[in-house]
CSV table of C-alpha atoms in Angstrom, one decimal:
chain,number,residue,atom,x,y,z
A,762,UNK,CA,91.7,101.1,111.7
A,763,UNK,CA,91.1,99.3,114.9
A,764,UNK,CA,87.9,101.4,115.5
A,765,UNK,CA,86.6,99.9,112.1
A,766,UNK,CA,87.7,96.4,112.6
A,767,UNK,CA,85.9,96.4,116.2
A,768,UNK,CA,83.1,97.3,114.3
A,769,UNK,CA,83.0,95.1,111.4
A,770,UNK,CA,83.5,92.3,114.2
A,771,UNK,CA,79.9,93.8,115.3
A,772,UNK,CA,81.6,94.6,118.9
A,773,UNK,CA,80.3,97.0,121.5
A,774,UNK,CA,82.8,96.9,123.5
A,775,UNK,CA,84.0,100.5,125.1
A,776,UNK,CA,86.8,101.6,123.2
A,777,UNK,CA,89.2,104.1,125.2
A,778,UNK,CA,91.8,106.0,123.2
A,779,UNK,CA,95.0,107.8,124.9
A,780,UNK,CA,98.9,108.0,124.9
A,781,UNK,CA,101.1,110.7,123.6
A,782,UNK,CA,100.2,111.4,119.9
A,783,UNK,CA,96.1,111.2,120.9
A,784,UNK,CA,94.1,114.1,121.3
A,785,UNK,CA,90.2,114.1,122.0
A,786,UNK,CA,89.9,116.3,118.7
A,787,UNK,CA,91.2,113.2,116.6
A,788,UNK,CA,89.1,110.8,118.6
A,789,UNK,CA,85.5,112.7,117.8
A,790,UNK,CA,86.7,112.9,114.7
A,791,UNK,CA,87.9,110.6,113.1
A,792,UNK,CA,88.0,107.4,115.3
A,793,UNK,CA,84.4,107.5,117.2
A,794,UNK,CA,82.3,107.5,113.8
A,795,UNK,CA,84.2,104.6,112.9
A,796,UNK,CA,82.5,102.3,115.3
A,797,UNK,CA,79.2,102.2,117.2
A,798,UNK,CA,80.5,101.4,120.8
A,799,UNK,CA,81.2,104.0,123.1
A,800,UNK,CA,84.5,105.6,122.5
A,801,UNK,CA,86.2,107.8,124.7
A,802,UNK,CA,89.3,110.0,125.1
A,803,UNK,CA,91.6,109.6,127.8
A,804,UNK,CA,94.3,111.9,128.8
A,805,UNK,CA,96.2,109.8,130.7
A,806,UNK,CA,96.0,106.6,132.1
A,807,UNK,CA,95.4,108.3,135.9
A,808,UNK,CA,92.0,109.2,134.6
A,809,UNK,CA,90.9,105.5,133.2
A,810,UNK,CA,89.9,104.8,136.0
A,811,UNK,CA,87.0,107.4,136.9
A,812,UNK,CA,86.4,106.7,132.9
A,813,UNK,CA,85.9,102.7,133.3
A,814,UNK,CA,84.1,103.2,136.7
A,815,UNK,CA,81.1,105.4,134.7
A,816,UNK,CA,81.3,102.7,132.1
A,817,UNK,CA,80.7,99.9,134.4
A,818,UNK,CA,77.9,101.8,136.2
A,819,UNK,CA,74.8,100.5,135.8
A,820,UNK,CA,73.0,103.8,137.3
A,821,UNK,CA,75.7,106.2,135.2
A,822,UNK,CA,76.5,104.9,131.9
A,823,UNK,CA,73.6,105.9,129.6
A,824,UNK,CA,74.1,109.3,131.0
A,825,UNK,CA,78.5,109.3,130.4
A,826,UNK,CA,77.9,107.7,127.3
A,827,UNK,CA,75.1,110.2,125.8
A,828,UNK,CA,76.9,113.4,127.2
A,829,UNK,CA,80.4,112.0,125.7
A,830,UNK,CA,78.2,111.4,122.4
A,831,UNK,CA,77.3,115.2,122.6
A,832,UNK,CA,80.6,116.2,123.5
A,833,UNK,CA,82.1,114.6,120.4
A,834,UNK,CA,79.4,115.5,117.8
A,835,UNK,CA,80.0,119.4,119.3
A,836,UNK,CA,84.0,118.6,118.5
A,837,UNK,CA,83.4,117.5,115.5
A,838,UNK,CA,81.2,120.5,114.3
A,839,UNK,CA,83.8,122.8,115.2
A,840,UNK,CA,86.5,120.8,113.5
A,841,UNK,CA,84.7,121.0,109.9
A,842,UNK,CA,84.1,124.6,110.4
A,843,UNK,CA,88.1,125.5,111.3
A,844,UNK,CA,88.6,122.7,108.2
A,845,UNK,CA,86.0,125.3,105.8
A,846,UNK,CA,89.1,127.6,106.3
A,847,UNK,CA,92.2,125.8,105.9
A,848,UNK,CA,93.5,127.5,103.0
A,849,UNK,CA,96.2,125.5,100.9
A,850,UNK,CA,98.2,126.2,97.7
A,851,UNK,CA,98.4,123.7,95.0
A,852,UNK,CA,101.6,121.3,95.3
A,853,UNK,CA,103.1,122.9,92.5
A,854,UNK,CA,102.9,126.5,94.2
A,855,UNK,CA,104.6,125.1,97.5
A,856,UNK,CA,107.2,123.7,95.5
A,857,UNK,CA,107.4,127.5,93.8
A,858,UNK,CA,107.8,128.5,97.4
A,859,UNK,CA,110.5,126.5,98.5
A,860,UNK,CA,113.1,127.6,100.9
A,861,UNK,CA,115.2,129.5,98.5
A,862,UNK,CA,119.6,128.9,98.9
A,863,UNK,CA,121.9,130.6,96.5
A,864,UNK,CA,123.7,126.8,96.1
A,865,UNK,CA,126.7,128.6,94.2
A,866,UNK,CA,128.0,130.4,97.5
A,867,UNK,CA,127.3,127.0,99.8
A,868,UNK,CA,130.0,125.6,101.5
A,869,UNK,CA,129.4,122.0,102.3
A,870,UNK,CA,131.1,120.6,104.9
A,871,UNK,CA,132.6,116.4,103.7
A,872,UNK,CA,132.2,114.5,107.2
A,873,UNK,CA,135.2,113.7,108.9
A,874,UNK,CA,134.9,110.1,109.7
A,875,UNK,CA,132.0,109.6,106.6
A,876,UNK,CA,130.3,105.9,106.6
A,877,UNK,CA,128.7,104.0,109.6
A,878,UNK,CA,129.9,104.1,113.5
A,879,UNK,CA,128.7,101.5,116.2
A,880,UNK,CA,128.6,102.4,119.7
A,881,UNK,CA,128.2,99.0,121.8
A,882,UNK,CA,127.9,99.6,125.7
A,883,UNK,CA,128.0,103.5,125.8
A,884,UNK,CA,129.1,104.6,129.2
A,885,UNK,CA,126.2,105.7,131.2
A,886,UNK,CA,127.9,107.9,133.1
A,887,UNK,CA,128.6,109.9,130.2
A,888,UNK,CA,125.3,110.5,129.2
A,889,UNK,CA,124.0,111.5,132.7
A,890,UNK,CA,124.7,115.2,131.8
A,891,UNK,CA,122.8,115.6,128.9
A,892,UNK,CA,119.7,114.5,130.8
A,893,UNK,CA,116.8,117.4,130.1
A,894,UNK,CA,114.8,116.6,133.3
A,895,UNK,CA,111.9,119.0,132.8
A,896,UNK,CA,110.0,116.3,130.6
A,897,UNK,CA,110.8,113.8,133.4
A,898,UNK,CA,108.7,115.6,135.6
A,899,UNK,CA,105.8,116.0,132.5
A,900,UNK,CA,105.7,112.2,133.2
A,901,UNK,CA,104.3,112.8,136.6
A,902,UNK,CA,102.1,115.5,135.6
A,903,UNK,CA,104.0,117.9,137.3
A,904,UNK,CA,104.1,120.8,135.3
A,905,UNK,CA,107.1,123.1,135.4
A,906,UNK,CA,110.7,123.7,134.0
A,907,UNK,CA,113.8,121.8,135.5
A,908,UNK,CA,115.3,123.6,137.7
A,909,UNK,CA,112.3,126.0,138.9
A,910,UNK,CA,110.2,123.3,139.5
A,911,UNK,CA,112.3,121.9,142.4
A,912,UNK,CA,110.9,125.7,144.7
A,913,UNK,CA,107.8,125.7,142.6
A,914,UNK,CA,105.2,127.2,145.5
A,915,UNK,CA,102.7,124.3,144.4
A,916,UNK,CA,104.5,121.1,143.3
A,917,UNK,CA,108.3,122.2,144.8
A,918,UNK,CA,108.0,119.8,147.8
A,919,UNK,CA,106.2,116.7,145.9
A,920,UNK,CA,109.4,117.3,142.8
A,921,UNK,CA,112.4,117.3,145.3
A,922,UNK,CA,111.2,114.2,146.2
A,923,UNK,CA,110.7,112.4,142.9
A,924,UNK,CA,113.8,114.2,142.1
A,925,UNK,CA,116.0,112.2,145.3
A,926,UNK,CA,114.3,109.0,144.4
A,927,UNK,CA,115.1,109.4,140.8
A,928,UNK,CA,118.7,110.3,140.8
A,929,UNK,CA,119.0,107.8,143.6
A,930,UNK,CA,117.9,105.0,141.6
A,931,UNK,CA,120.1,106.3,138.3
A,932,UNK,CA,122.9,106.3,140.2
A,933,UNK,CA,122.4,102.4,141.3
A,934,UNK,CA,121.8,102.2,137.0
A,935,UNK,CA,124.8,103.5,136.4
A,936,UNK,CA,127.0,101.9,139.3
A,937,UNK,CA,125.6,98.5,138.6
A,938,UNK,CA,125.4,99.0,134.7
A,939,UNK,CA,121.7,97.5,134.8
A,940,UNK,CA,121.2,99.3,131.7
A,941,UNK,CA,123.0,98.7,128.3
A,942,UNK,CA,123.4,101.5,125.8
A,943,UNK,CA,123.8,101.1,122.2
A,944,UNK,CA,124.0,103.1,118.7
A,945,UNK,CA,124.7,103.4,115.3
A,946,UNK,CA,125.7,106.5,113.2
A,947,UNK,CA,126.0,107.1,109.3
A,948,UNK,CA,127.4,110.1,107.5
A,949,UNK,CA,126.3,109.3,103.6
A,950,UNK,CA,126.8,111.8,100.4
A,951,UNK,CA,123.2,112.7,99.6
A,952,UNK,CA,121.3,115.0,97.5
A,953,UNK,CA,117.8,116.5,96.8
A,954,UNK,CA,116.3,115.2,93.8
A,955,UNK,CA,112.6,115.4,92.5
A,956,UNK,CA,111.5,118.4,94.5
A,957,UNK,CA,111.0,116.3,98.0
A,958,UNK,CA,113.1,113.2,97.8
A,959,UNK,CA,116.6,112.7,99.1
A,960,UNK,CA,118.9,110.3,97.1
A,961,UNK,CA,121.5,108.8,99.4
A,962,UNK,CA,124.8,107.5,98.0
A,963,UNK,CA,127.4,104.6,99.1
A,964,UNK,CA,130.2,107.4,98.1
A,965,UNK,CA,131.6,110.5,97.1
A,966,UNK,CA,131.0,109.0,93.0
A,967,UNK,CA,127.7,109.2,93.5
A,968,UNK,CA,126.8,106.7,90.9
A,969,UNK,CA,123.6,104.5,92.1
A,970,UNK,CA,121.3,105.6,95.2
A,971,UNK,CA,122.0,103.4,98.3
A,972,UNK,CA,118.1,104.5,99.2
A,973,UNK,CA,115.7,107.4,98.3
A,974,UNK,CA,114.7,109.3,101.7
A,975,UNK,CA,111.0,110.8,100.9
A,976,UNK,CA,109.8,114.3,102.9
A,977,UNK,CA,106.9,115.8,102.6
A,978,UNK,CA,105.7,119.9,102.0
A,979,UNK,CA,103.7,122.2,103.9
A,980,UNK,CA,100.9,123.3,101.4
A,981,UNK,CA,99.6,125.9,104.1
A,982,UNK,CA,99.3,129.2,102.7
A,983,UNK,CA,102.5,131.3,103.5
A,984,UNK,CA,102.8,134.9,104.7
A,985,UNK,CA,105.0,136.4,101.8
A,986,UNK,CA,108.4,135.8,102.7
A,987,UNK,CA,107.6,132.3,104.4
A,988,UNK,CA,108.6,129.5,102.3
A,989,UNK,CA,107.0,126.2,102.1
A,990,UNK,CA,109.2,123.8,103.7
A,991,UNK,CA,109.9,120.1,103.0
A,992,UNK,CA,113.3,118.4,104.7
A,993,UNK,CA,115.1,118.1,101.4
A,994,UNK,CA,115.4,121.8,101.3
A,995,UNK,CA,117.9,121.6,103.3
A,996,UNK,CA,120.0,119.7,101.0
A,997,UNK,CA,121.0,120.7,97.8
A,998,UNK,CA,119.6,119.7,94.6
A,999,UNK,CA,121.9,116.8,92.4
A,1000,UNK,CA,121.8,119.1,89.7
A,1001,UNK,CA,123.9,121.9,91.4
A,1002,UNK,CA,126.4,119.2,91.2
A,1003,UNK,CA,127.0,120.2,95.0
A,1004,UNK,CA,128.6,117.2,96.8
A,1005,UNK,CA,126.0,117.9,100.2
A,1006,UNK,CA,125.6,115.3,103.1
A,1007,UNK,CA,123.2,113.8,105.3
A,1008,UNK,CA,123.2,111.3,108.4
A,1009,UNK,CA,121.2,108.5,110.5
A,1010,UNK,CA,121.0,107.9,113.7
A,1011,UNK,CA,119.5,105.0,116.5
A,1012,UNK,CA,120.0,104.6,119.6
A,1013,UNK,CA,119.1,102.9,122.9
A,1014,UNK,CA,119.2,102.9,126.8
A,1015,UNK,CA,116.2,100.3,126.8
A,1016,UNK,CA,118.6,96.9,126.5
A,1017,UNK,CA,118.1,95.6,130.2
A,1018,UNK,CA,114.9,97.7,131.3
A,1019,UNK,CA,112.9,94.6,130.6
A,1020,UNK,CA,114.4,92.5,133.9
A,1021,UNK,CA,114.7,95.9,136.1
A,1022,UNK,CA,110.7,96.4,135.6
A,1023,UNK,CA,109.9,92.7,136.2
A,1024,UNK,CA,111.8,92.5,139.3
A,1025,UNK,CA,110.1,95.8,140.5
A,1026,UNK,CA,106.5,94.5,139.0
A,1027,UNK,CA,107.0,91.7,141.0
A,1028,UNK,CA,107.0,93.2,144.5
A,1029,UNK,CA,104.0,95.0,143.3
A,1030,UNK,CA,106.1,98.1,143.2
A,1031,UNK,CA,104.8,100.0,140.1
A,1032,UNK,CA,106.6,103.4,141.4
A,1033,UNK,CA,109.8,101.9,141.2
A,1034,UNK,CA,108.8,100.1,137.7
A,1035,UNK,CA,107.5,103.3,136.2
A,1036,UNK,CA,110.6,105.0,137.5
A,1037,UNK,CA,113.0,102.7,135.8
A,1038,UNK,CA,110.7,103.4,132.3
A,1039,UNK,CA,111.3,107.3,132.8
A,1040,UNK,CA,114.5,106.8,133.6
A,1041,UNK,CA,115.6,105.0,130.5
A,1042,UNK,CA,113.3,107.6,128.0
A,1043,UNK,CA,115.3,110.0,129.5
A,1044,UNK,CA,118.7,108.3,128.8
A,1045,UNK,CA,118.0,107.6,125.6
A,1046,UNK,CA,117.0,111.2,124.8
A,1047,UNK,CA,120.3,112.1,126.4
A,1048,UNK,CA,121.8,109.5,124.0
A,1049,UNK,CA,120.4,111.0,121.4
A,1050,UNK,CA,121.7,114.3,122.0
A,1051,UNK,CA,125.6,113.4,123.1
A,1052,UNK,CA,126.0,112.0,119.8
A,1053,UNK,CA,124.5,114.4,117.6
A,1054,UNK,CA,127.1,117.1,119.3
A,1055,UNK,CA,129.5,113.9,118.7
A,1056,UNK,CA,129.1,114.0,115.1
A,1057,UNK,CA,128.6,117.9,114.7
A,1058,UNK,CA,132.3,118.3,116.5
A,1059,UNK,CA,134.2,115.4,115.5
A,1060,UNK,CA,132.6,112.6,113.0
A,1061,UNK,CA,131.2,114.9,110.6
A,1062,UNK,CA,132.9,118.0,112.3
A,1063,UNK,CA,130.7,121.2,111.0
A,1064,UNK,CA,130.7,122.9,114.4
A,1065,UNK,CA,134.6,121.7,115.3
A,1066,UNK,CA,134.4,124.9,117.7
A,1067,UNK,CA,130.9,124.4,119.6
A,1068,UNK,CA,131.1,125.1,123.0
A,1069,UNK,CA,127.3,124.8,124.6
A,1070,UNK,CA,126.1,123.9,128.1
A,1071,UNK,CA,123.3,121.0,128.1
A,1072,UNK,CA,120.6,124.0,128.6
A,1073,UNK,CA,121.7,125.7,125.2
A,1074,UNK,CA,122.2,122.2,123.7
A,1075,UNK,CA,118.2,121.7,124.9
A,1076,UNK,CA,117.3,124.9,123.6
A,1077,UNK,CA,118.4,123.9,120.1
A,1078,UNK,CA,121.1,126.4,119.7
A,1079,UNK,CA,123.2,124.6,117.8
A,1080,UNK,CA,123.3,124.3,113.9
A,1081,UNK,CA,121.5,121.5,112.1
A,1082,UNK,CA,118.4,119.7,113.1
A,1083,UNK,CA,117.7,115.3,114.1
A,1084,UNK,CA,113.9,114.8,112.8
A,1085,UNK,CA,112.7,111.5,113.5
A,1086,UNK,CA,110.4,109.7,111.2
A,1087,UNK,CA,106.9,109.9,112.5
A,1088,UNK,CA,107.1,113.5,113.9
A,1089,UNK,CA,105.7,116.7,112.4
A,1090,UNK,CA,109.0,117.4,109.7
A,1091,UNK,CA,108.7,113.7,108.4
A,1092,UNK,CA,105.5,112.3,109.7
A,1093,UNK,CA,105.5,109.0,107.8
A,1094,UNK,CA,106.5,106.0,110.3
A,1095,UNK,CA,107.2,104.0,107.4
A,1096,UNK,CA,110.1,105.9,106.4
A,1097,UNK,CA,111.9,104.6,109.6
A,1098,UNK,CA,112.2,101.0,107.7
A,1099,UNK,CA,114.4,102.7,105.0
A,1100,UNK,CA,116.5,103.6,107.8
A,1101,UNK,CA,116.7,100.3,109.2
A,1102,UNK,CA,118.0,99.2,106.1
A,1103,UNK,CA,120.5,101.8,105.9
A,1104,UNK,CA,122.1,101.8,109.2
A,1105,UNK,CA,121.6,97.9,109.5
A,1106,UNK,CA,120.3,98.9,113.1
A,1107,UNK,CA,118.8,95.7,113.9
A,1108,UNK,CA,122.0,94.2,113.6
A,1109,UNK,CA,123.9,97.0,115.6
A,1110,UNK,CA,121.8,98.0,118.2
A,1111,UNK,CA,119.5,95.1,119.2
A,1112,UNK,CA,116.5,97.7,118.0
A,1113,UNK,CA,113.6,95.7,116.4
A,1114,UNK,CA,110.3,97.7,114.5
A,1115,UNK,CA,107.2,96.1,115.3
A,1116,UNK,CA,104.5,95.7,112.3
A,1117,UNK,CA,103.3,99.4,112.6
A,1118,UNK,CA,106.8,100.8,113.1
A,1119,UNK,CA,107.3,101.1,116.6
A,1120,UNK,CA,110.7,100.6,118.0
A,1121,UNK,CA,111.6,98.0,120.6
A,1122,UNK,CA,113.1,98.6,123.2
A,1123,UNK,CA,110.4,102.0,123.7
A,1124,UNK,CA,113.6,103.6,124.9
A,1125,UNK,CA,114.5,104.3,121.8
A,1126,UNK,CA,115.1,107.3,119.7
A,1127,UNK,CA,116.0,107.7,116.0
A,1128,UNK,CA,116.2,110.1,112.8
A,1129,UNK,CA,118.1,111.7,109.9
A,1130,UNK,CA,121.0,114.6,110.6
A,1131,UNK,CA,120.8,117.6,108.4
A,1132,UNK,CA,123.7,120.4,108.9
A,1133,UNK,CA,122.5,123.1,106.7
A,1134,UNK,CA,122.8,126.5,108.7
A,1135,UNK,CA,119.3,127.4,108.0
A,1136,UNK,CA,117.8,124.1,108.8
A,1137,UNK,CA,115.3,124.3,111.2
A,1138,UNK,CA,112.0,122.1,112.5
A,1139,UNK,CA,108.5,122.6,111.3
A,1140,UNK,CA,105.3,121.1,110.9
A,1141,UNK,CA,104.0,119.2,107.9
A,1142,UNK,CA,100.5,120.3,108.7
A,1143,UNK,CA,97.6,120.1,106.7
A,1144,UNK,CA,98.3,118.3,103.0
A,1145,UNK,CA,95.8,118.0,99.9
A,1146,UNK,CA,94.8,114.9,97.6
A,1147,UNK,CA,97.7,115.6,94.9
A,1148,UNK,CA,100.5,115.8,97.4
A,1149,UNK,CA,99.4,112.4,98.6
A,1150,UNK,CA,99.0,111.2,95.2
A,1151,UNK,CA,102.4,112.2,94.5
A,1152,UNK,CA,103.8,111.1,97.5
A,1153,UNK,CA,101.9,107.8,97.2
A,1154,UNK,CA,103.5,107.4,93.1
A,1155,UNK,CA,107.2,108.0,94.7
A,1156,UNK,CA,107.0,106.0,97.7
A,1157,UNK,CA,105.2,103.1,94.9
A,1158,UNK,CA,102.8,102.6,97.6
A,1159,UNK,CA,99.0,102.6,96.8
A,1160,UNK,CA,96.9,105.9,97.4
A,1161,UNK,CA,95.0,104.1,100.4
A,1162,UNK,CA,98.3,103.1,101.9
A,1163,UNK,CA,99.6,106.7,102.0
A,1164,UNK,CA,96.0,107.9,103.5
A,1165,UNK,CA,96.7,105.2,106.3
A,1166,UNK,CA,100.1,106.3,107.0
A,1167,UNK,CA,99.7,109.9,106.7
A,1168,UNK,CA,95.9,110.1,108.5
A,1169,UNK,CA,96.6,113.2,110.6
A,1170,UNK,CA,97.8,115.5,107.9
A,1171,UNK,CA,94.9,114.2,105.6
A,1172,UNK,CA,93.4,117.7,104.9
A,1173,UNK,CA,90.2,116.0,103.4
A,1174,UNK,CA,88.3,112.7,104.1
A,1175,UNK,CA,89.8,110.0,102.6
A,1176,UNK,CA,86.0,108.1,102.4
A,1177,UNK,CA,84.4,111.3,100.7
């Protein structure tokens, strides 16, 4: 989108692409044809620099831009000969594969402590345990698990210290309380309905849909044996007139980061200021996972006997699954504003979502609880014209809209 507006502004400015969710792949393909300046993917922002400096050479840059142009139109020949055999079933044959549960025999588990829970000021101290530091170190691009890394051969020496200066600065977080941590939780009655929506309910009558949750189906083709997955599979279907239940979740560890980065910013420390941003991520993905072993023990009480250390809980080996909007399960951002509305998150956590769904504070982490035993993550993947026509008719959004949102699973051109 921004690719095409550049160039409908007739702008030939270099456009560099990078963060998190970017890959060069999606950049020869889908962004660089969109717009006639040169266009370049950058891993990280480290490497911007020997990027910018080619650019701005007057000896180098029609030889960086041309080889980058050859590079891409390479990429992108590959990419439509891996695309000539992507094999996917109709929508109607995934649904016929669905994940298939003998909803007679399931034993639903009624939460608890069902409705909405606000944590204001969450001790920090608390969530200090349920730190996973091994992406911590991904930050730095150091590559390695948590602990090993620490007597890694290579990076050992360079981790201990980032390691000292980072648990030295989260204890001055937590001492001093520079951070402020906040959350909301709801346990709802929901059920499947209409293949891949969830209908969410006020209460056990079930009478009127508080909100309609919509997932999405892998239309991959299937080793037999393999169902097609979509997240309301793990709930069951409204007419099994099973009472089943789903929860919400946001949280953050990003109230206060905004004054702790200025300060460092301005004593041109921008160690210490990128420090404090890891630092809070990792809180709030610590957050994130207290409270879901919160609600699986005591607010919606499934797994009343769990007893896991923080490397099994980081390993997943716990029952039920937290997919967050925008990830592979549940890919569509927009989904996240239905969640808003349910959890009234704005109003209990201070989070805001910016125009394209981005959550503010960036330490921030949200998504749906599902308990069913075999509930498990997955990809979306690759999805064909009618699931997004169907998807586009429940969401009562336009076609185009649901192309936007849903761009990277698109398994065909949406201009073709």
């Amino acid at each position: 989108l921004v690719a095409r507006e550049m160039q409908k502004r007739g702008m030939d400015v270099p456009l560099l692409i990078g963060g998190a969710t970017t890959s060069r792949t999606h950049t020869a393909v889908k962004v660089a044809p969109a717009y006639r300046g040169p266009t370049v993917h950058v891993k990280d922002a480290s490497r911007a620099v020997g990027v910018v400096s080619n650019l701005l050479s007057r000896d180098l840059r029609a030889g960086f831009v041309a080889k980058i142009a050859d590079e891409y139109a390479t990429v992108r020949a590959r990419h439509a000969e891996r695309q000539g055999t992507t094999h996917l079933v109709p929508l109607s044959d995934a649904r016929a594969n669905r994940l298939a549960t003998d909803w007679r025999a399931y034993e639903t588990r009624t939460p608890e402590q069902p409705g909405i829970h606000v944590f204001d000021d969450y001790p920090l101290a608390e969530l200090v345990p349920y730190i996973d530091w091994t992406p911590f170190f991904m930050t730095w691009q150091l590559a390695g698990k948590y602990p090993r890394i620490l007597d890694d051969a290579v990076v050992g020496e360079h981790a201990r210290h980032l390691y000292a200066d980072a648990t030295a600065m989260l204890d001055d977080i937590v001492k001093n309380r520079l951070l402020t941590a906040r959350a909301v939780v709801g346990l709802f009655p929901a059920n499947a309905i209409n293949s891949e929506d969830i209908a969410v309910f006020a209460d056990d009558a079930r009478h009127a849909a508080l909100a309609v949750v919509h997932s999405l189906r892998q239309q991959g083709r299937k080793p037999a044996g393999q169902p097609n997955f979509a997240l309301a599979d793990f709930l069951a279907p409204q007419d099994t007139a099973v009472q089943d239940y789903m929860g919400a979740f946001a949280v953050t560890t990003g109230i206060g980061l905004g004054l702790i980065v200025k300060r460092y910013e301005a004593e041109h420390d921008d160690y210490s200021a990128i420090m404090a941003k890891a630092l809070a991520d990792r809180l709030a993905e610590a957050f994130a996972e207290c409270l879901h072993q919160r609600v699986r023990k005591e607010l919606w009480g499934y797994a009343r006997d769990e007893k896991l250390a923080n490397d099994e809980l980081i390993a997943e080996r716990y029952r039920g699954i937290r997919p967050a909007p925008g990830y592979p399960a549940c890919p569509d951002h927009t989904e996240k504003r239905l969640l808003w509305e349910l959890l009234a998150a704005e109003r209990h956590t201070g989070i805001t979502l910016t125009d394209n769904f981005a959550m503010d504070p960036a330490a921030s982490v949200c998504g749906w609880y599902f308990s069913h035993p075999d509930s498990r993550y997955f990809g979306v993947g690759k999805i064909g014209r009618d699931q997004v026509a169907d998807y586009a008719q429940r969401k009562a959004m336009s076609i185009g809209e649901a192309e936007r949102w849903l761009a990277p699973n698109l398994s065909y051109d949406p201009d073709e």
